[in-house]
Amino acid sequence: MTEQTAVPDTSAVGDKPDAAVVRDALGVGVAVGLSGLAFGVTSAGSGLTPMQTCALSLLVFTGASQFALVGALAAGGNPITAAAGAFFLGVRNAFYGLRLSQLLALPRAVRPFAAQWVIDETTAVALAQPTRRGVRIGFTVTGLTLYLLWNLTTLLGALGAEAIGDTDAWGLDAAGPAVFLALLAPMLKTTTERAAATLAVLLGLGLLPVLPAGVPVLVAALAAPVVLWARGCRGSSAVEDSAREGER
């Protein structure tokens, strides 16, 4: 890996103070980490044991994929189909890692451990920093805070759900989808992203009555390439229209 990066190694006038980076990272880590409680409840409600639930948070550690997996299982989906849906959601973290590897420039021995923390939140905080030092602080504090709190609240949620019995009777089966939507909504900033999300919802809900549980989630993933294709076609048409106007 080369040392060339857009993030400078040295401090410059006006750089963000370390305390501000830590404050922002802690804010994100604590806010999202508490969502592990909802995952623990949802996972226990889907039939997984507290040990299985905690293993998911310890080893998988990517909220969207975890919610997708237990949600599909709770709906009676095939475990293989549920795992496939969770896998496709988690693939985005590999792309995050490509960018973060350049910005963090960590020693080779540390990279496998850092890879466990490459998720939406750590990436967002790291990319918001103007220097490599800030990137490293933001990534580390967010990752450590979120990992510890997410796993602790997962355990509490799983044990609590096991203690109260039927989570459906308490309406706690809706906790997972609600948290997932709360995390997703702020990320939909462009028209293209909102269109892809809307189409995915329509596909997922529309196919629920006709496809096995877990499969609609996989089909809904086609929304992104369809929207991008439509956007490309619209862009090409606009270029052609402009060219015709120019010829006149």
Coordinates of C-alpha atoms in Angstrom, one line a residue:
M1 CA 0.0 0.0 0.0
T2 CA 1.4 3.4 -0.9
E3 CA 1.7 6.3 1.4
Q4 CA -0.1 8.7 -1.0
T5 CA -3.3 10.0 0.5
A6 CA -5.5 13.0 0.6
V7 CA -5.1 13.2 4.4
P8 CA -1.9 14.9 5.5
D9 CA 0.2 13.4 8.3
T10 CA 1.1 16.7 9.9
S11 CA -1.1 19.1 11.8
A12 CA -2.2 22.3 10.2
V13 CA -3.7 25.6 11.4
G14 CA -7.4 25.2 11.9
D15 CA -7.3 21.4 12.3
K16 CA -10.1 19.8 14.3
P17 CA -9.0 19.4 18.0
D18 CA -8.5 15.8 19.2
A19 CA -11.1 16.4 21.9
A20 CA -13.7 17.4 19.3
V21 CA -13.0 14.2 17.4
V22 CA -13.3 12.1 20.5
R23 CA -16.6 13.8 21.4
D24 CA -18.1 13.2 18.0
A25 CA -16.9 9.6 18.0
L26 CA -18.3 8.9 21.4
G27 CA -21.6 10.5 20.4
V28 CA -22.0 8.2 17.4
G29 CA -20.7 5.1 19.3
V30 CA -23.1 5.5 22.3
A31 CA -26.1 6.5 20.2
V32 CA -25.8 3.5 17.8
G33 CA -24.4 1.1 20.5
L34 CA -27.7 1.3 22.4
S35 CA -29.4 -0.2 19.4
G36 CA -27.9 -3.5 20.3
L37 CA -30.6 -3.8 22.9
A38 CA -33.2 -4.0 20.1
F39 CA -31.1 -6.5 18.2
G40 CA -30.8 -8.7 21.3
V41 CA -34.6 -8.7 21.8
T42 CA -35.3 -9.3 18.1
S43 CA -32.8 -12.1 17.8
A44 CA -34.2 -13.9 20.9
G45 CA -37.7 -13.4 19.5
S46 CA -36.6 -15.1 16.3
G47 CA -35.6 -18.3 18.2
L48 CA -31.9 -17.8 18.7
T49 CA -30.4 -18.5 22.1
P50 CA -28.6 -15.7 24.0
M51 CA -25.3 -17.4 23.2
Q52 CA -26.0 -17.5 19.5
T53 CA -27.2 -13.9 19.6
C54 CA -24.1 -12.7 21.4
A55 CA -21.9 -14.6 18.9
L56 CA -23.5 -12.8 16.0
S57 CA -22.7 -9.4 17.6
L58 CA -19.1 -10.4 18.5
L59 CA -18.2 -12.0 15.2
V60 CA -20.4 -10.4 12.6
F61 CA -20.7 -6.9 14.1
T62 CA -22.6 -5.1 11.4
G63 CA -26.1 -4.1 12.5
A64 CA -28.0 -4.1 9.2
S65 CA -26.8 -7.6 8.3
Q66 CA -27.6 -8.9 11.8
F67 CA -31.1 -7.5 11.7
A68 CA -31.6 -8.8 8.2
L69 CA -30.5 -12.3 9.3
V70 CA -32.7 -12.6 12.4
G71 CA -35.6 -10.9 10.7
A72 CA -35.6 -13.5 7.9
L73 CA -35.3 -16.3 10.5
A74 CA -38.2 -14.8 12.5
A75 CA -40.3 -14.8 9.4
G76 CA -39.7 -18.5 8.9
G77 CA -37.1 -18.1 6.2
N78 CA -34.5 -20.7 5.2
P79 CA -31.2 -20.2 7.2
I80 CA -29.2 -20.2 3.9
T81 CA -31.4 -17.6 2.3
A82 CA -31.3 -15.5 5.5
A83 CA -27.5 -15.7 5.6
A84 CA -27.3 -14.8 1.9
G85 CA -29.4 -11.6 2.5
A86 CA -27.2 -10.6 5.4
F87 CA -24.0 -11.3 3.4
F88 CA -25.1 -9.0 0.5
L89 CA -25.8 -6.2 3.0
G90 CA -22.4 -6.7 4.5
V91 CA -20.5 -6.5 1.2
R92 CA -20.5 -2.7 1.4
N93 CA -18.1 -2.9 4.3
A94 CA -15.4 -4.3 1.9
F95 CA -15.7 -1.1 -0.2
Y96 CA -15.4 1.0 3.0
G97 CA -12.3 -0.9 3.8
L98 CA -10.6 0.0 0.5
R99 CA -10.9 3.7 1.3
L100 CA -10.1 3.4 5.0
S101 CA -7.0 1.4 4.3
Q102 CA -5.5 4.4 2.5
L103 CA -6.5 6.9 5.1
L104 CA -5.6 4.9 8.2
A105 CA -2.3 3.5 6.8
L106 CA -2.1 1.0 9.6
P107 CA 0.7 -1.6 10.1
R108 CA 0.0 -5.0 8.4
A109 CA -0.3 -6.8 11.8
V110 CA -3.1 -4.4 12.9
R111 CA -5.2 -4.5 9.8
P112 CA -7.0 -7.8 10.4
F113 CA -8.2 -6.5 13.8
A114 CA -9.2 -3.1 12.5
A115 CA -11.2 -4.8 9.7
Q116 CA -13.7 -6.0 12.3
W117 CA -14.6 -2.4 13.0
V118 CA -15.1 -1.3 9.4
I119 CA -18.8 -0.4 9.4
D120 CA -21.0 2.5 8.5
E121 CA -20.5 4.5 11.6
T122 CA -16.7 4.2 11.9
T123 CA -16.4 5.0 8.2
A124 CA -18.6 8.1 8.5
V125 CA -16.7 9.5 11.5
A126 CA -13.3 8.7 10.0
L127 CA -14.0 10.3 6.6
A128 CA -15.2 13.5 8.4
Q129 CA -11.7 14.2 9.8
P130 CA -9.2 16.5 8.0
T131 CA -6.0 14.7 9.1
R132 CA -4.7 11.2 9.4
R133 CA -4.4 11.6 13.1
G134 CA -8.0 12.6 13.3
V135 CA -9.0 9.7 11.1
R136 CA -7.3 7.2 13.3
I137 CA -8.7 8.7 16.5
G138 CA -12.2 8.9 15.1
F139 CA -12.1 5.4 13.8
T140 CA -10.6 3.9 16.9
V141 CA -12.9 5.7 19.5
T142 CA -16.0 5.0 17.4
G143 CA -15.1 1.4 16.8
L144 CA -14.1 0.6 20.4
T145 CA -17.1 2.4 22.0
L146 CA -19.6 0.9 19.5
Y147 CA -18.2 -2.6 19.7
L148 CA -18.2 -2.7 23.5
L149 CA -21.6 -1.1 23.9
W150 CA -23.3 -3.0 21.1
N151 CA -22.2 -6.3 22.6
L152 CA -23.2 -5.4 26.1
T153 CA -26.7 -4.2 25.1
T154 CA -27.1 -7.3 22.8
L155 CA -26.5 -9.5 25.9
L156 CA -29.0 -7.4 28.0
G157 CA -31.6 -7.5 25.2
A158 CA -31.3 -11.2 24.7
L159 CA -31.5 -12.0 28.4
G160 CA -34.4 -9.6 28.9
A161 CA -36.3 -11.1 26.0
E162 CA -35.8 -14.6 27.4
A163 CA -37.1 -13.4 30.8
I164 CA -40.3 -11.8 29.5
G165 CA -41.2 -14.7 27.2
D166 CA -43.1 -14.1 24.0
T167 CA -41.7 -10.9 22.4
D168 CA -44.6 -10.7 19.9
A169 CA -47.1 -10.3 22.7
W170 CA -45.2 -7.2 23.9
G171 CA -44.8 -5.8 20.3
L172 CA -41.0 -6.0 20.6
D173 CA -40.8 -7.9 17.3
A174 CA -41.1 -4.4 15.6
A175 CA -38.0 -3.1 17.4
G176 CA -35.6 -4.5 14.9
P177 CA -37.2 -3.0 11.8
A178 CA -37.8 0.3 13.6
V179 CA -34.1 0.7 14.5
F180 CA -33.0 -0.4 11.0
L181 CA -35.2 2.2 9.4
A182 CA -34.0 4.9 11.9
L183 CA -30.4 4.1 11.0
L184 CA -31.1 4.0 7.3
A185 CA -33.3 7.1 6.9
P186 CA -30.5 9.8 7.5
M187 CA -28.3 8.1 4.9
L188 CA -30.8 8.7 2.1
K189 CA -29.6 12.2 1.0
T190 CA -29.9 12.1 -2.8
T191 CA -32.9 11.6 -5.1
T192 CA -31.2 8.4 -6.5
E193 CA -30.8 6.9 -3.0
R194 CA -34.4 7.7 -2.0
A195 CA -35.7 6.2 -5.3
A196 CA -33.6 3.0 -4.7
A197 CA -34.9 2.7 -1.1
T198 CA -38.5 3.3 -2.2
L199 CA -38.3 0.7 -5.0
A200 CA -36.6 -1.8 -2.6
V201 CA -39.5 -1.4 -0.1
L202 CA -42.1 -1.9 -2.8
L203 CA -40.4 -5.0 -4.1
G204 CA -39.9 -6.4 -0.6
L205 CA -43.4 -5.8 0.6
G206 CA -45.0 -6.7 -2.8
L207 CA -43.3 -10.1 -3.0
L208 CA -43.9 -11.1 0.6
P209 CA -47.1 -13.0 -0.2
V210 CA -45.7 -14.9 -3.2
L211 CA -42.1 -15.8 -2.3
P212 CA -40.6 -17.8 0.6
A213 CA -39.5 -15.8 3.6
G214 CA -36.1 -14.2 3.1
V215 CA -36.2 -14.2 -0.7
P216 CA -38.0 -10.8 -1.0
V217 CA -35.0 -9.2 0.7
L218 CA -32.7 -10.6 -1.9
V219 CA -34.9 -9.5 -4.8
A220 CA -35.2 -6.0 -3.2
A221 CA -31.5 -5.7 -3.6
L222 CA -32.1 -5.4 -7.4
A223 CA -33.6 -1.9 -6.7
A224 CA -30.2 -0.2 -6.7
P225 CA -29.0 -1.4 -10.2
V226 CA -32.4 -0.8 -11.7
V227 CA -32.5 2.8 -10.4
L228 CA -28.9 3.4 -11.5
W229 CA -29.7 2.0 -15.0
A230 CA -32.8 4.2 -15.3
R231 CA -30.7 7.2 -14.2
G232 CA -28.1 6.4 -16.8
C233 CA -30.7 6.1 -19.5
R234 CA -32.2 9.4 -18.5
G235 CA -28.8 11.1 -18.6
S236 CA -28.1 9.7 -22.0
S237 CA -31.4 11.0 -23.3
A238 CA -30.7 14.4 -21.9
V239 CA -27.3 14.5 -23.7
E240 CA -28.9 13.4 -27.0
D241 CA -31.6 16.1 -26.7
S242 CA -29.0 18.7 -26.0
A243 CA -27.0 17.6 -29.0
R244 CA -30.1 17.8 -31.3
E245 CA -30.8 21.3 -30.0
G246 CA -27.3 22.3 -30.8
E247 CA -27.6 21.0 -34.3
R248 CA -30.6 23.2 -34.9

